[in-house]
PDB file of C-alpha atoms in Angstrom:
ATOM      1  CA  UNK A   1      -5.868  14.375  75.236  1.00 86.00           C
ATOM      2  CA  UNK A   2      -4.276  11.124  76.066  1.00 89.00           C
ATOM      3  CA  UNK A   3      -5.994   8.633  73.120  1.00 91.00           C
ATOM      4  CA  UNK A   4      -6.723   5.223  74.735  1.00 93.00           C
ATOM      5  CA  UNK A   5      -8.795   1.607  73.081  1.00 93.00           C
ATOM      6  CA  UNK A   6     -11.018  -0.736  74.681  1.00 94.00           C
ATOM      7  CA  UNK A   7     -12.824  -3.840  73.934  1.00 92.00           C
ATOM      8  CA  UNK A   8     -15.730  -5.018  75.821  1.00 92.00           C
ATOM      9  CA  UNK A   9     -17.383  -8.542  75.183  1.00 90.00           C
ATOM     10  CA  UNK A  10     -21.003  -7.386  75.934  1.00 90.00           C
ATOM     11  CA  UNK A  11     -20.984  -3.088  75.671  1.00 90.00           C
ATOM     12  CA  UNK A  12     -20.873  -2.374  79.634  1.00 93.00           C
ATOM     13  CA  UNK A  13     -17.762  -4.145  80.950  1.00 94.00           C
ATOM     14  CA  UNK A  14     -14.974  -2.439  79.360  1.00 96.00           C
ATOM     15  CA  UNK A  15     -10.991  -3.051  79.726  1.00 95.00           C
ATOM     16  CA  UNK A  16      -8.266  -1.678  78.266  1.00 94.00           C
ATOM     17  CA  UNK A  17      -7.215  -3.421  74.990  1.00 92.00           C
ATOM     18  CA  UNK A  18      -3.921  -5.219  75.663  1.00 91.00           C
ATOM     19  CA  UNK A  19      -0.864  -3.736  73.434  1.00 90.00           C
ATOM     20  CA  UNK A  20      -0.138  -6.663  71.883  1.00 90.00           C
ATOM     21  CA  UNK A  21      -3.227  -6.123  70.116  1.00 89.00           C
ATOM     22  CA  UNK A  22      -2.526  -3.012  68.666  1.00 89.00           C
ATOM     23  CA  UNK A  23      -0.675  -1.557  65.576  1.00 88.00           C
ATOM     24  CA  UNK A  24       0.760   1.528  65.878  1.00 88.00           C
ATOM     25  CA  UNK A  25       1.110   3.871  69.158  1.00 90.00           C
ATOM     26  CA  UNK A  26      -2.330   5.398  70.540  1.00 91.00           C
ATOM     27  CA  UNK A  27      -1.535   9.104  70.478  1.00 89.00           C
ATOM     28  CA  UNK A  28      -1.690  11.682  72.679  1.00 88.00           C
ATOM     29  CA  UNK A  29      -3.012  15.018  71.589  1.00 84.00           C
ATOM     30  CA  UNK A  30      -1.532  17.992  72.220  1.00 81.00           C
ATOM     31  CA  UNK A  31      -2.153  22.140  71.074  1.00 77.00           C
ATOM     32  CA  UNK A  32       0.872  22.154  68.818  1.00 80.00           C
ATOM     33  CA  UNK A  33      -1.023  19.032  66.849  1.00 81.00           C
ATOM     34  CA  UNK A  34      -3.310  21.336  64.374  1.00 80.00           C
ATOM     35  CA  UNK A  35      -3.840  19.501  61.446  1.00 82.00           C
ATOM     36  CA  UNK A  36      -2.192  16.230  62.632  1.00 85.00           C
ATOM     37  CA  UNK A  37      -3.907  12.620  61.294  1.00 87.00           C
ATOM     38  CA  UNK A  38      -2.948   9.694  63.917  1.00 88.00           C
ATOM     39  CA  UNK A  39      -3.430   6.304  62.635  1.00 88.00           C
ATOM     40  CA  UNK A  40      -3.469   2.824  64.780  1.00 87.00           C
ATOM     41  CA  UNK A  41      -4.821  -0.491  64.337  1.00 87.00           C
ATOM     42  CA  UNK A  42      -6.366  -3.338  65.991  1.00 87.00           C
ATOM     43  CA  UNK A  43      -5.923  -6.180  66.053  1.00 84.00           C
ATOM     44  CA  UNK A  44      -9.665  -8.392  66.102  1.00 77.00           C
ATOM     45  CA  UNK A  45      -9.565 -10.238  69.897  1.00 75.00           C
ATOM     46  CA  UNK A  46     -12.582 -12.371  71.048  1.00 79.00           C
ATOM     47  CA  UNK A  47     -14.482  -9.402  72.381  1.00 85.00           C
ATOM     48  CA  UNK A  48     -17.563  -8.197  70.212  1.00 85.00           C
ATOM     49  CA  UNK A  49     -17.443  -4.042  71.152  1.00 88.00           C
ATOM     50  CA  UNK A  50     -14.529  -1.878  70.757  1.00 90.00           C
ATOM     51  CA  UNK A  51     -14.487   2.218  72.003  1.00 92.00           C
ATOM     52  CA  UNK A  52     -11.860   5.039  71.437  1.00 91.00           C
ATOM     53  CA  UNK A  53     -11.745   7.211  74.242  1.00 92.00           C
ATOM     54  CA  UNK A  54     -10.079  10.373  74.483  1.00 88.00           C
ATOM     55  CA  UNK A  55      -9.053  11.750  78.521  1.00 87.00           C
ATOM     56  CA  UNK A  56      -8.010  15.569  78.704  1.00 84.00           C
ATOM     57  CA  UNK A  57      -5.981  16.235  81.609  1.00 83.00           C
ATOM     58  CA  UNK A  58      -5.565  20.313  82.408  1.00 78.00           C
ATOM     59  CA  UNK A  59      -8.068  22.595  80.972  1.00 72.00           C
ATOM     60  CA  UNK A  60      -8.771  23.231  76.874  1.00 68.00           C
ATOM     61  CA  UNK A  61     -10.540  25.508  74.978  1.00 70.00           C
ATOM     62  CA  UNK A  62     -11.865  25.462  71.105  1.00 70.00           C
ATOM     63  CA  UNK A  63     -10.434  22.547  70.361  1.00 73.00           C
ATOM     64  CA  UNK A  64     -12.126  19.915  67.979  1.00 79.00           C
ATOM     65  CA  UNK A  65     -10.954  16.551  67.218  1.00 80.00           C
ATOM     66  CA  UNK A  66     -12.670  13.304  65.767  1.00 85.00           C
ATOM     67  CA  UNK A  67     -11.805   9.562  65.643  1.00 85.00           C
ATOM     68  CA  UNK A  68     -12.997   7.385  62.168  1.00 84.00           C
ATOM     69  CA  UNK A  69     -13.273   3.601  62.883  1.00 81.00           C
ATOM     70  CA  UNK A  70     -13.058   1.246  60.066  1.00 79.00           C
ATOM     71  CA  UNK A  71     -13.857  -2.384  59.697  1.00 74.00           C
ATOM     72  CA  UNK A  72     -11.590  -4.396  57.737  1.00 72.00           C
ATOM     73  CA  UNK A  73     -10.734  -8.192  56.963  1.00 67.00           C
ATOM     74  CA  UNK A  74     -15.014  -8.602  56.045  1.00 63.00           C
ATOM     75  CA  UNK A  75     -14.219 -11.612  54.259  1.00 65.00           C
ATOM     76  CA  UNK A  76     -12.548 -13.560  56.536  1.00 65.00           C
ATOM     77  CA  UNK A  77     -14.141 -12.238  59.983  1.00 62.00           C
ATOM     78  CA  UNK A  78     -17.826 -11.107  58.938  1.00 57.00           C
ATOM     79  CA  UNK A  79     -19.433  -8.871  60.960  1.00 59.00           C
ATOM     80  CA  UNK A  80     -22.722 -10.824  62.782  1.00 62.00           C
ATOM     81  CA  UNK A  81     -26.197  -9.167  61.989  1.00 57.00           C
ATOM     82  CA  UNK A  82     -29.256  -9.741  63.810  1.00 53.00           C
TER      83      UNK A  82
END
C-alpha cells in the first residue's frame, strides 16, 4: 500500500501535497509491516481539505490498517467553524 497526502482548497479538486510540505517520508506498506506505527507531518499550506490515501498495487488479503489525523498549532492557525 503505497501511503500518499493531498490537499484540496474546496474538497473535490485534489493534488498531491508538494514534499516540501511534508515532515517525514509517506510510507509504503508492506506484509512484513505487522505491528508497524508510521508517522509524518504536514506542513499547513493555503488549502482548507487535506486526505490520506492509501493505493494497493498486486492483490491482499486480511489485512487491516488505519490512518489518525491530528490537528495541531490551534492557537496560532484556528480551525474556521461555521
Amino acid at each position: 500500500h503505497a501511503i500518499t497526502l493531498e490537499d484540496s482548497p474546496d474538497g473535490s479538486a485534489w493534488t498531491a501535497v508538494a514534499p516540501s510540505q511534508l515532515q517525514g517520508a509517506l510510507p509504503s506498506i508492506v506484509a512484513v509491516d505487522d505491528n508497524t506505527f508510521f508517522q509524518f507531518g504536514y506542513i499547513v499550506g493555503t488549502n482548507q481539505y487535506v486526505r490520506i490515501v492509501a493505493t494497493t498495487s498486486g492483490s491482499t488479503t486480511g489485512g487491516v490498517f488505519s490512518a489518525v489525523a491530528v490537528l495541531g498549532g490551534a492557537s496560532t492557525s484556528p480551525v474556521a467553524r461555521s
